Amino acid sequence: MKIAIDAMGGDFGPTPIIEGVVKALEKKDFTPYLVGNEKTIKELLPKKYHSLVRFINSEDVIGMHESATEALKRKESTIYKSIELLKSGEVEGVVSAGHSGASMSLATLRLGRIKGIKRPAIVTFMPTIKKRYSLVLDVGANVDCEALNLYQFALMGEVYAKVVLNTFNPKIGLLSNGEEKSKGNSITKEAFSMLESFDNFIGNVEGGDIFKGEVDVIVTDGFIGNIVLKTSEGVADAIGRLIKEEVRNSGILQKIGALLLKPVFKGLKKATDYAEYGGAPLLGVNGCVIISHGKSNSKAIKNAIFQAMKYIENDVTNKIQESLKVH
Amino acid sequence: MKIAIDAMGGDFGPTPIIEGVVKALEKKDFTPYLVGNEKTIKELLPKKYHSLVRFINSEDVIGMHESATEALKRKESTIYKSIELLKSGEVEGVVSAGHSGASMSLATLRLGRIKGIKRPAIVTFMPTIKKRYSLVLDVGANVDCEALNLYQFALMGEVYAKVVLNTFNPKIGLLSNGEEKSKGNSITKEAFSMLESFDNFIGNVEGGDIFKGEVDVIVTDGFIGNIVLKTSEGVADAIGRLIKEEVRNSGILQKIGALLLKPVFKGLKKATDYAEYGGAPLLGVNGCVIISHGKSNSKAIKNAIFQAMKYIENDVTNKIQESLKVH
């Protein structure tokens, strides 16, 4: 399996990316196409792996604060070259922790959308108390959505849950401001009627339902999905800080208590750690594109590569195409 | 000060409401108008308080799962009568833990909107790591908003932060999918331009910023605000459950650790407890209406009554009217 990896994108430069590739190579058999400054990459990559990878030199990187429209003009950039490798069929997937807007635009415009899909969507994995993930989409590709877009997100999320997460009959929920059918804004109310054609549509779900693990695919527009994702991270972060501060301001017994509870907090951290799944697939384009967090560490990159492999092995692009025909 | 209290609304019936009224009466001087079944209320209220309250008999309660439109027809209901007491000037405020849609509809239609305000909004209090609240509005009154509505929410939130929370120069943020001005959906982009007329508008803020305590008033539509509120509660609840489960499945030392940390968790619970502020004011109507959670306990009711008193003391309705004139 051949996977192009944007080796220079991401907030921390190439180091965690190359380390992540090494970790992935230690576990699984694939050929990474490392796109970036060849000299820098060769210095970071231990010699013994040089024969296992391909080096695709690129001297240009789209900076995190540049405009996504830049991406289309700069044909020498790491992300442009990575997507072109996929378009030409040289590789089967792309992983990038670089400028996500640039990755999305290039994927959509250069690879094209799956026939019939109006808008691609980014799907993310939310931890639940059932210790398995629920899928939320879209989390950032589309800020203004129509009902048909939400309907198609449900379709793509269902395919992903079925073929990649092996969920037998994934339950689909529409994110809303109440469970009753009468709840919703004008767009979600229209989407509700369309979604009733899914046997496994359970109706409206609320923000809190995301973490209960009773619904597998949660559909919303990219504006709200992004806010939900960042709100969730913000609450978890705030609780961690408040606990630390309370412990700091309390007595010796509480400090001992906190030490004894370290394994518990570590377990919690693992359950909610982004790096555990590593990347968010962009569903609806003609090919496997995994978008990783700019702040990805090596573990996140390793798992993003594994995400790409699962996408490719399970032929998600074609499965979405097939599902469109029967819906 | 005279405050009407819907004594029968709420998921747990009149008991926590009457208990909350007693707690409030022990601390502050005011006259509760208890609207509900007089016989039931008299049985629940200790004799010594009977002379301090007024009993307004009502035999009808709008159930939590009835349609909000019911509220307008059922003129004998507790919430209808409570709002009428405010409209006629017999009381200065209303507190209800009953059907929130019914409370909003009746407040809007019977009291009317403040002149110039297009849509009222429910403002809620979010805990932050700075141990003070940020205000988020709207959290449920309006599912489809225009830019002008968001602009007016900012104006009303600013007034509330200034006059009730005594924030000298409250910072206003617009909830969006990124900090840059270019981020947002079509509505928030339009609202952004309008909000630039506020000196203290700090631009777009993200979901995570709600809990950092660096922004005082966060503006969004009621559909998103409701999802954000329930997502936040859901994350906090899920983390609590995951910690409990990890402790249960771990060794004796961790169990001792959890016991020692009890005061810390208690402190955290207090910092994030809804009952600490008790109720969400409905801003933009002609009068003081505090909407409490259906699941309010007596402490929440007590604090909701105190919210109402602060609203009345600080003359929030007129302050909003005045702010509209200068904006």
PDB file of N, CA and C in Angstrom, chain A residues 133-216:
ATOM      1  N   TYR A 133     -16.081   4.860  19.844  1.00  0.00           N
ATOM      2  CA  TYR A 133     -16.280   6.188  19.267  1.00  0.00           C
ATOM      3  C   TYR A 133     -17.665   6.359  18.668  1.00  0.00           C
ATOM      4  N   SER A 134     -18.166   7.577  18.733  1.00  0.00           N
ATOM      5  CA  SER A 134     -19.266   7.945  17.849  1.00  0.00           C
ATOM      6  C   SER A 134     -18.664   8.838  16.759  1.00  0.00           C
ATOM      7  N   LEU A 135     -19.246   8.801  15.587  1.00  0.00           N
ATOM      8  CA  LEU A 135     -18.762   9.630  14.480  1.00  0.00           C
ATOM      9  C   LEU A 135     -19.587  10.904  14.395  1.00  0.00           C
ATOM     10  N   VAL A 136     -18.922  12.036  14.269  1.00  0.00           N
ATOM     11  CA  VAL A 136     -19.633  13.298  14.062  1.00  0.00           C
ATOM     12  C   VAL A 136     -19.160  13.898  12.744  1.00  0.00           C
ATOM     13  N   LEU A 137     -20.111  14.254  11.889  1.00  0.00           N
ATOM     14  CA  LEU A 137     -19.747  14.931  10.665  1.00  0.00           C
ATOM     15  C   LEU A 137     -20.851  15.900  10.254  1.00  0.00           C
ATOM     16  N   ASP A 138     -20.525  16.997   9.677  1.00  0.00           N
ATOM     17  CA  ASP A 138     -19.246  17.531   9.269  1.00  0.00           C
ATOM     18  C   ASP A 138     -18.625  18.349  10.409  1.00  0.00           C
ATOM     19  N   VAL A 139     -17.313  18.340  10.546  1.00  0.00           N
ATOM     20  CA  VAL A 139     -16.711  19.165  11.583  1.00  0.00           C
ATOM     21  C   VAL A 139     -15.842  20.283  11.010  1.00  0.00           C
ATOM     22  N   GLY A 140     -16.177  20.761   9.832  1.00  0.00           N
ATOM     23  CA  GLY A 140     -15.442  21.934   9.389  1.00  0.00           C
ATOM     24  C   GLY A 140     -15.323  22.173   7.899  1.00  0.00           C
ATOM     25  N   ALA A 141     -15.761  21.233   7.079  1.00  0.00           N
ATOM     26  CA  ALA A 141     -15.602  21.459   5.645  1.00  0.00           C
ATOM     27  C   ALA A 141     -16.635  22.458   5.103  1.00  0.00           C
ATOM     28  N   ASN A 142     -17.843  22.458   5.667  1.00  0.00           N
ATOM     29  CA  ASN A 142     -18.935  23.290   5.120  1.00  0.00           C
ATOM     30  C   ASN A 142     -19.597  24.126   6.197  1.00  0.00           C
ATOM     31  N   VAL A 143     -19.518  25.435   6.089  1.00  0.00           N
ATOM     32  CA  VAL A 143     -20.135  26.261   7.120  1.00  0.00           C
ATOM     33  C   VAL A 143     -21.615  26.527   6.861  1.00  0.00           C
ATOM     34  N   ASP A 144     -22.017  26.584   5.620  1.00  0.00           N
ATOM     35  CA  ASP A 144     -23.441  26.780   5.308  1.00  0.00           C
ATOM     36  C   ASP A 144     -23.944  25.543   4.586  1.00  0.00           C
ATOM     37  N   CYS A 145     -24.878  24.839   5.186  1.00  0.00           N
ATOM     38  CA  CYS A 145     -25.349  23.586   4.593  1.00  0.00           C
ATOM     39  C   CYS A 145     -26.824  23.641   4.261  1.00  0.00           C
ATOM     40  N   GLU A 146     -27.195  22.874   3.246  1.00  0.00           N
ATOM     41  CA  GLU A 146     -28.601  22.638   2.952  1.00  0.00           C
ATOM     42  C   GLU A 146     -28.991  21.270   3.500  1.00  0.00           C
ATOM     43  N   ALA A 147     -30.299  21.014   3.537  1.00  0.00           N
ATOM     44  CA  ALA A 147     -30.782  19.739   4.078  1.00  0.00           C
ATOM     45  C   ALA A 147     -30.177  18.556   3.325  1.00  0.00           C
ATOM     46  N   LEU A 148     -30.063  18.684   1.995  1.00  0.00           N
ATOM     47  CA  LEU A 148     -29.514  17.576   1.207  1.00  0.00           C
ATOM     48  C   LEU A 148     -28.080  17.257   1.625  1.00  0.00           C
ATOM     49  N   ASN A 149     -27.302  18.300   1.973  1.00  0.00           N
ATOM     50  CA  ASN A 149     -25.934  18.058   2.430  1.00  0.00           C
ATOM     51  C   ASN A 149     -25.948  17.202   3.693  1.00  0.00           C
ATOM     52  N   LEU A 150     -26.814  17.566   4.643  1.00  0.00           N
ATOM     53  CA  LEU A 150     -26.882  16.809   5.901  1.00  0.00           C
ATOM     54  C   LEU A 150     -27.294  15.358   5.629  1.00  0.00           C
ATOM     55  N   TYR A 151     -28.220  15.196   4.713  1.00  0.00           N
ATOM     56  CA  TYR A 151     -28.662  13.848   4.330  1.00  0.00           C
ATOM     57  C   TYR A 151     -27.479  13.030   3.802  1.00  0.00           C
ATOM     58  N   GLN A 152     -26.685  13.660   2.954  1.00  0.00           N
ATOM     59  CA  GLN A 152     -25.552  12.930   2.380  1.00  0.00           C
ATOM     60  C   GLN A 152     -24.457  12.675   3.422  1.00  0.00           C
ATOM     61  N   PHE A 153     -24.340  13.571   4.415  1.00  0.00           N
ATOM     62  CA  PHE A 153     -23.373  13.317   5.495  1.00  0.00           C
ATOM     63  C   PHE A 153     -23.776  12.046   6.249  1.00  0.00           C
ATOM     64  N   ALA A 154     -25.087  11.894   6.454  1.00  0.00           N
ATOM     65  CA  ALA A 154     -25.580  10.698   7.151  1.00  0.00           C
ATOM     66  C   ALA A 154     -25.210   9.452   6.359  1.00  0.00           C
ATOM     67  N   LEU A 155     -25.408   9.537   5.050  1.00  0.00           N
ATOM     68  CA  LEU A 155     -25.107   8.404   4.179  1.00  0.00           C
ATOM     69  C   LEU A 155     -23.619   8.046   4.247  1.00  0.00           C
ATOM     70  N   MET A 156     -22.767   9.060   4.197  1.00  0.00           N
ATOM     71  CA  MET A 156     -21.316   8.800   4.204  1.00  0.00           C
ATOM     72  C   MET A 156     -20.858   8.306   5.574  1.00  0.00           C
ATOM     73  N   GLY A 157     -21.436   8.886   6.617  1.00  0.00           N
ATOM     74  CA  GLY A 157     -21.083   8.453   7.971  1.00  0.00           C
ATOM     75  C   GLY A 157     -21.500   7.012   8.212  1.00  0.00           C
ATOM     76  N   GLU A 158     -22.669   6.663   7.682  1.00  0.00           N
ATOM     77  CA  GLU A 158     -23.151   5.285   7.834  1.00  0.00           C
ATOM     78  C   GLU A 158     -22.190   4.303   7.161  1.00  0.00           C
ATOM     79  N   VAL A 159     -21.773   4.641   5.941  1.00  0.00           N
ATOM     80  CA  VAL A 159     -20.837   3.773   5.226  1.00  0.00           C
ATOM     81  C   VAL A 159     -19.555   3.615   6.047  1.00  0.00           C
ATOM     82  N   TYR A 160     -19.033   4.720   6.577  1.00  0.00           N
ATOM     83  CA  TYR A 160     -17.776   4.669   7.317  1.00  0.00           C
ATOM     84  C   TYR A 160     -17.917   3.812   8.575  1.00  0.00           C
ATOM     85  N   ALA A 161     -19.023   4.001   9.292  1.00  0.00           N
ATOM     86  CA  ALA A 161     -19.255   3.223  10.515  1.00  0.00           C
ATOM     87  C   ALA A 161     -19.357   1.736  10.188  1.00  0.00           C
ATOM     88  N   LYS A 162     -20.032   1.425   9.085  1.00  0.00           N
ATOM     89  CA  LYS A 162     -20.216   0.025   8.702  1.00  0.00           C
ATOM     90  C   LYS A 162     -18.905  -0.623   8.265  1.00  0.00           C
ATOM     91  N   VAL A 163     -18.229   0.002   7.319  1.00  0.00           N
ATOM     92  CA  VAL A 163     -17.112  -0.710   6.693  1.00  0.00           C
ATOM     93  C   VAL A 163     -15.799  -0.536   7.451  1.00  0.00           C
ATOM     94  N   VAL A 164     -15.616   0.574   8.145  1.00  0.00           N
ATOM     95  CA  VAL A 164     -14.339   0.768   8.854  1.00  0.00           C
ATOM     96  C   VAL A 164     -14.461   0.412  10.335  1.00  0.00           C
ATOM     97  N   LEU A 165     -15.545   0.866  10.993  1.00  0.00           N
ATOM     98  CA  LEU A 165     -15.683   0.567  12.432  1.00  0.00           C
ATOM     99  C   LEU A 165     -16.439  -0.742  12.679  1.00  0.00           C
ATOM    100  N   ASN A 166     -16.885  -1.388  11.572  1.00  0.00           N
ATOM    101  CA  ASN A 166     -17.607  -2.657  11.685  1.00  0.00           C
ATOM    102  C   ASN A 166     -18.842  -2.588  12.577  1.00  0.00           C
ATOM    103  N   THR A 167     -19.511  -1.445  12.586  1.00  0.00           N
ATOM    104  CA  THR A 167     -20.771  -1.342  13.321  1.00  0.00           C
ATOM    105  C   THR A 167     -21.855  -1.954  12.449  1.00  0.00           C
ATOM    106  N   PHE A 168     -22.536  -2.964  12.964  1.00  0.00           N
ATOM    107  CA  PHE A 168     -23.458  -3.742  12.140  1.00  0.00           C
ATOM    108  C   PHE A 168     -24.572  -2.884  11.549  1.00  0.00           C
ATOM    109  N   ASN A 169     -25.268  -2.179  12.401  1.00  0.00           N
ATOM    110  CA  ASN A 169     -26.406  -1.394  11.920  1.00  0.00           C
ATOM    111  C   ASN A 169     -26.347  -0.013  12.570  1.00  0.00           C
ATOM    112  N   PRO A 170     -25.431   0.843  12.096  1.00  0.00           N
ATOM    113  CA  PRO A 170     -25.149   2.098  12.810  1.00  0.00           C
ATOM    114  C   PRO A 170     -26.375   2.987  12.959  1.00  0.00           C
ATOM    115  N   LYS A 171     -26.597   3.463  14.182  1.00  0.00           N
ATOM    116  CA  LYS A 171     -27.716   4.364  14.435  1.00  0.00           C
ATOM    117  C   LYS A 171     -27.321   5.778  14.044  1.00  0.00           C
ATOM    118  N   ILE A 172     -28.206   6.429  13.308  1.00  0.00           N
ATOM    119  CA  ILE A 172     -27.928   7.780  12.820  1.00  0.00           C
ATOM    120  C   ILE A 172     -28.786   8.786  13.579  1.00  0.00           C
ATOM    121  N   GLY A 173     -28.172   9.849  14.088  1.00  0.00           N
ATOM    122  CA  GLY A 173     -28.920  10.903  14.779  1.00  0.00           C
ATOM    123  C   GLY A 173     -28.638  12.262  14.149  1.00  0.00           C
ATOM    124  N   LEU A 174     -29.625  13.148  14.231  1.00  0.00           N
ATOM    125  CA  LEU A 174     -29.488  14.506  13.695  1.00  0.00           C
ATOM    126  C   LEU A 174     -29.310  15.451  14.886  1.00  0.00           C
ATOM    127  N   LEU A 175     -28.191  16.162  14.934  1.00  0.00           N
ATOM    128  CA  LEU A 175     -27.925  17.032  16.083  1.00  0.00           C
ATOM    129  C   LEU A 175     -28.918  18.194  16.095  1.00  0.00           C
ATOM    130  N   SER A 176     -29.602  18.355  17.233  1.00  0.00           N
ATOM    131  CA  SER A 176     -30.637  19.383  17.304  1.00  0.00           C
ATOM    132  C   SER A 176     -30.746  19.923  18.726  1.00  0.00           C
ATOM    133  N   ASN A 177     -31.701  20.822  18.907  1.00  0.00           N
ATOM    134  CA  ASN A 177     -31.872  21.468  20.215  1.00  0.00           C
ATOM    135  C   ASN A 177     -32.934  20.784  21.066  1.00  0.00           C
ATOM    136  N   GLY A 178     -33.254  19.554  20.735  1.00  0.00           N
ATOM    137  CA  GLY A 178     -34.229  18.802  21.500  1.00  0.00           C
ATOM    138  C   GLY A 178     -34.519  17.513  20.756  1.00  0.00           C
ATOM    139  N   GLU A 179     -35.045  16.531  21.463  1.00  0.00           N
ATOM    140  CA  GLU A 179     -35.256  15.215  20.847  1.00  0.00           C
ATOM    141  C   GLU A 179     -36.502  15.150  19.978  1.00  0.00           C
ATOM    142  N   GLU A 180     -37.496  15.938  20.331  1.00  0.00           N
ATOM    143  CA  GLU A 180     -38.762  15.853  19.618  1.00  0.00           C
ATOM    144  C   GLU A 180     -38.587  16.235  18.141  1.00  0.00           C
ATOM    145  N   LYS A 181     -39.417  15.640  17.305  1.00  0.00           N
ATOM    146  CA  LYS A 181     -39.365  15.917  15.864  1.00  0.00           C
ATOM    147  C   LYS A 181     -39.594  17.402  15.580  1.00  0.00           C
ATOM    148  N   SER A 182     -40.387  18.048  16.448  1.00  0.00           N
ATOM    149  CA  SER A 182     -40.720  19.462  16.236  1.00  0.00           C
ATOM    150  C   SER A 182     -39.530  20.385  16.494  1.00  0.00           C
ATOM    151  N   LYS A 183     -38.468  19.870  17.141  1.00  0.00           N
ATOM    152  CA  LYS A 183     -37.306  20.708  17.434  1.00  0.00           C
ATOM    153  C   LYS A 183     -36.400  20.821  16.206  1.00  0.00           C
ATOM    154  N   GLY A 184     -35.614  21.907  16.170  1.00  0.00           N
ATOM    155  CA  GLY A 184     -34.669  22.068  15.078  1.00  0.00           C
ATOM    156  C   GLY A 184     -34.754  23.445  14.461  1.00  0.00           C
ATOM    157  N   ASN A 185     -33.785  23.770  13.611  1.00  0.00           N
ATOM    158  CA  ASN A 185     -33.901  25.003  12.834  1.00  0.00           C
ATOM    159  C   ASN A 185     -34.484  24.630  11.462  1.00  0.00           C
ATOM    160  N   SER A 186     -34.655  25.611  10.597  1.00  0.00           N
ATOM    161  CA  SER A 186     -35.361  25.320   9.344  1.00  0.00           C
ATOM    162  C   SER A 186     -34.632  24.253   8.519  1.00  0.00           C
ATOM    163  N   ILE A 187     -33.301  24.278   8.543  1.00  0.00           N
ATOM    164  CA  ILE A 187     -32.526  23.307   7.757  1.00  0.00           C
ATOM    165  C   ILE A 187     -32.659  21.893   8.344  1.00  0.00           C
ATOM    166  N   THR A 188     -32.504  21.783   9.679  1.00  0.00           N
ATOM    167  CA  THR A 188     -32.545  20.425  10.246  1.00  0.00           C
ATOM    168  C   THR A 188     -33.957  19.841  10.173  1.00  0.00           C
ATOM    169  N   LYS A 189     -34.964  20.693  10.246  1.00  0.00           N
ATOM    170  CA  LYS A 189     -36.330  20.159  10.129  1.00  0.00           C
ATOM    171  C   LYS A 189     -36.550  19.550   8.744  1.00  0.00           C
ATOM    172  N   GLU A 190     -36.012  20.215   7.740  1.00  0.00           N
ATOM    173  CA  GLU A 190     -36.128  19.676   6.379  1.00  0.00           C
ATOM    174  C   GLU A 190     -35.303  18.390   6.264  1.00  0.00           C
ATOM    175  N   ALA A 191     -34.112  18.418   6.866  1.00  0.00           N
ATOM    176  CA  ALA A 191     -33.251  17.231   6.804  1.00  0.00           C
ATOM    177  C   ALA A 191     -33.895  16.052   7.526  1.00  0.00           C
ATOM    178  N   PHE A 192     -34.621  16.342   8.619  1.00  0.00           N
ATOM    179  CA  PHE A 192     -35.274  15.280   9.405  1.00  0.00           C
ATOM    180  C   PHE A 192     -36.177  14.445   8.498  1.00  0.00           C
ATOM    181  N   SER A 193     -36.994  15.125   7.702  1.00  0.00           N
ATOM    182  CA  SER A 193     -37.923  14.396   6.812  1.00  0.00           C
ATOM    183  C   SER A 193     -37.155  13.526   5.824  1.00  0.00           C
ATOM    184  N   MET A 194     -36.054  14.069   5.294  1.00  0.00           N
ATOM    185  CA  MET A 194     -35.276  13.292   4.322  1.00  0.00           C
ATOM    186  C   MET A 194     -34.637  12.075   4.987  1.00  0.00           C
ATOM    187  N   LEU A 195     -34.164  12.261   6.222  1.00  0.00           N
ATOM    188  CA  LEU A 195     -33.443  11.190   6.919  1.00  0.00           C
ATOM    189  C   LEU A 195     -34.363  10.045   7.336  1.00  0.00           C
ATOM    190  N   GLU A 196     -35.666  10.313   7.370  1.00  0.00           N
ATOM    191  CA  GLU A 196     -36.601   9.247   7.746  1.00  0.00           C
ATOM    192  C   GLU A 196     -36.553   8.069   6.765  1.00  0.00           C
ATOM    193  N   SER A 197     -35.946   8.269   5.591  1.00  0.00           N
ATOM    194  CA  SER A 197     -35.816   7.151   4.651  1.00  0.00           C
ATOM    195  C   SER A 197     -34.756   6.143   5.107  1.00  0.00           C
ATOM    196  N   PHE A 198     -33.918   6.536   6.083  1.00  0.00           N
ATOM    197  CA  PHE A 198     -32.962   5.565   6.647  1.00  0.00           C
ATOM    198  C   PHE A 198     -33.674   4.723   7.711  1.00  0.00           C
ATOM    199  N   ASP A 199     -33.560   3.391   7.602  1.00  0.00           N
ATOM    200  CA  ASP A 199     -34.181   2.508   8.603  1.00  0.00           C
ATOM    201  C   ASP A 199     -33.634   2.782   9.993  1.00  0.00           C
ATOM    202  N   ASN A 200     -32.366   3.142  10.046  1.00  0.00           N
ATOM    203  CA  ASN A 200     -31.676   3.261  11.328  1.00  0.00           C
ATOM    204  C   ASN A 200     -31.541   4.714  11.795  1.00  0.00           C
ATOM    205  N   PHE A 201     -32.396   5.599  11.267  1.00  0.00           N
ATOM    206  CA  PHE A 201     -32.405   6.993  11.736  1.00  0.00           C
ATOM    207  C   PHE A 201     -33.198   7.039  13.038  1.00  0.00           C
ATOM    208  N   ILE A 202     -32.546   7.499  14.112  1.00  0.00           N
ATOM    209  CA  ILE A 202     -33.239   7.489  15.405  1.00  0.00           C
ATOM    210  C   ILE A 202     -33.840   8.855  15.748  1.00  0.00           C
ATOM    211  N   GLY A 203     -33.714   9.824  14.836  1.00  0.00           N
ATOM    212  CA  GLY A 203     -34.318  11.139  15.069  1.00  0.00           C
ATOM    213  C   GLY A 203     -33.316  12.153  15.582  1.00  0.00           C
ATOM    214  N   ASN A 204     -33.841  13.200  16.192  1.00  0.00           N
ATOM    215  CA  ASN A 204     -32.970  14.242  16.737  1.00  0.00           C
ATOM    216  C   ASN A 204     -32.211  13.737  17.954  1.00  0.00           C
ATOM    217  N   VAL A 205     -30.968  14.174  18.072  1.00  0.00           N
ATOM    218  CA  VAL A 205     -30.197  13.913  19.296  1.00  0.00           C
ATOM    219  C   VAL A 205     -29.666  15.253  19.796  1.00  0.00           C
ATOM    220  N   GLU A 206     -29.361  15.298  21.107  1.00  0.00           N
ATOM    221  CA  GLU A 206     -28.880  16.538  21.708  1.00  0.00           C
ATOM    222  C   GLU A 206     -27.367  16.485  21.913  1.00  0.00           C
ATOM    223  N   GLY A 207     -26.808  17.645  22.247  1.00  0.00           N
ATOM    224  CA  GLY A 207     -25.358  17.726  22.441  1.00  0.00           C
ATOM    225  C   GLY A 207     -24.810  16.665  23.378  1.00  0.00           C
ATOM    226  N   GLY A 208     -25.522  16.398  24.474  1.00  0.00           N
ATOM    227  CA  GLY A 208     -25.034  15.432  25.455  1.00  0.00           C
ATOM    228  C   GLY A 208     -25.011  14.002  24.942  1.00  0.00           C
ATOM    229  N   ASP A 209     -25.841  13.710  23.925  1.00  0.00           N
ATOM    230  CA  ASP A 209     -25.928  12.342  23.413  1.00  0.00           C
ATOM    231  C   ASP A 209     -24.659  11.901  22.690  1.00  0.00           C
ATOM    232  N   ILE A 210     -23.854  12.873  22.265  1.00  0.00           N
ATOM    233  CA  ILE A 210     -22.628  12.550  21.537  1.00  0.00           C
ATOM    234  C   ILE A 210     -21.739  11.610  22.351  1.00  0.00           C
ATOM    235  N   PHE A 211     -21.762  11.781  23.689  1.00  0.00           N
ATOM    236  CA  PHE A 211     -20.803  11.076  24.546  1.00  0.00           C
ATOM    237  C   PHE A 211     -21.382   9.862  25.247  1.00  0.00           C
ATOM    238  N   LYS A 212     -22.656   9.558  24.941  1.00  0.00           N
ATOM    239  CA  LYS A 212     -23.307   8.441  25.626  1.00  0.00           C
ATOM    240  C   LYS A 212     -23.078   7.111  24.912  1.00  0.00           C
ATOM    241  N   GLY A 213     -22.671   7.183  23.655  1.00  0.00           N
ATOM    242  CA  GLY A 213     -22.382   5.947  22.931  1.00  0.00           C
ATOM    243  C   GLY A 213     -23.615   5.182  22.495  1.00  0.00           C
ATOM    244  N   GLU A 214     -24.767   5.833  22.467  1.00  0.00           N
ATOM    245  CA  GLU A 214     -26.004   5.155  22.043  1.00  0.00           C
ATOM    246  C   GLU A 214     -26.349   5.471  20.593  1.00  0.00           C
ATOM    247  N   VAL A 215     -25.597   6.391  19.992  1.00  0.00           N
ATOM    248  CA  VAL A 215     -25.829   6.725  18.591  1.00  0.00           C
ATOM    249  C   VAL A 215     -24.467   6.713  17.897  1.00  0.00           C
ATOM    250  N   ASP A 216     -24.429   6.140  16.694  1.00  0.00           N
ATOM    251  CA  ASP A 216     -23.140   5.890  16.050  1.00  0.00           C
ATOM    252  C   ASP A 216     -22.697   7.005  15.123  1.00  0.00           C
TER     253      ASP A 216
END
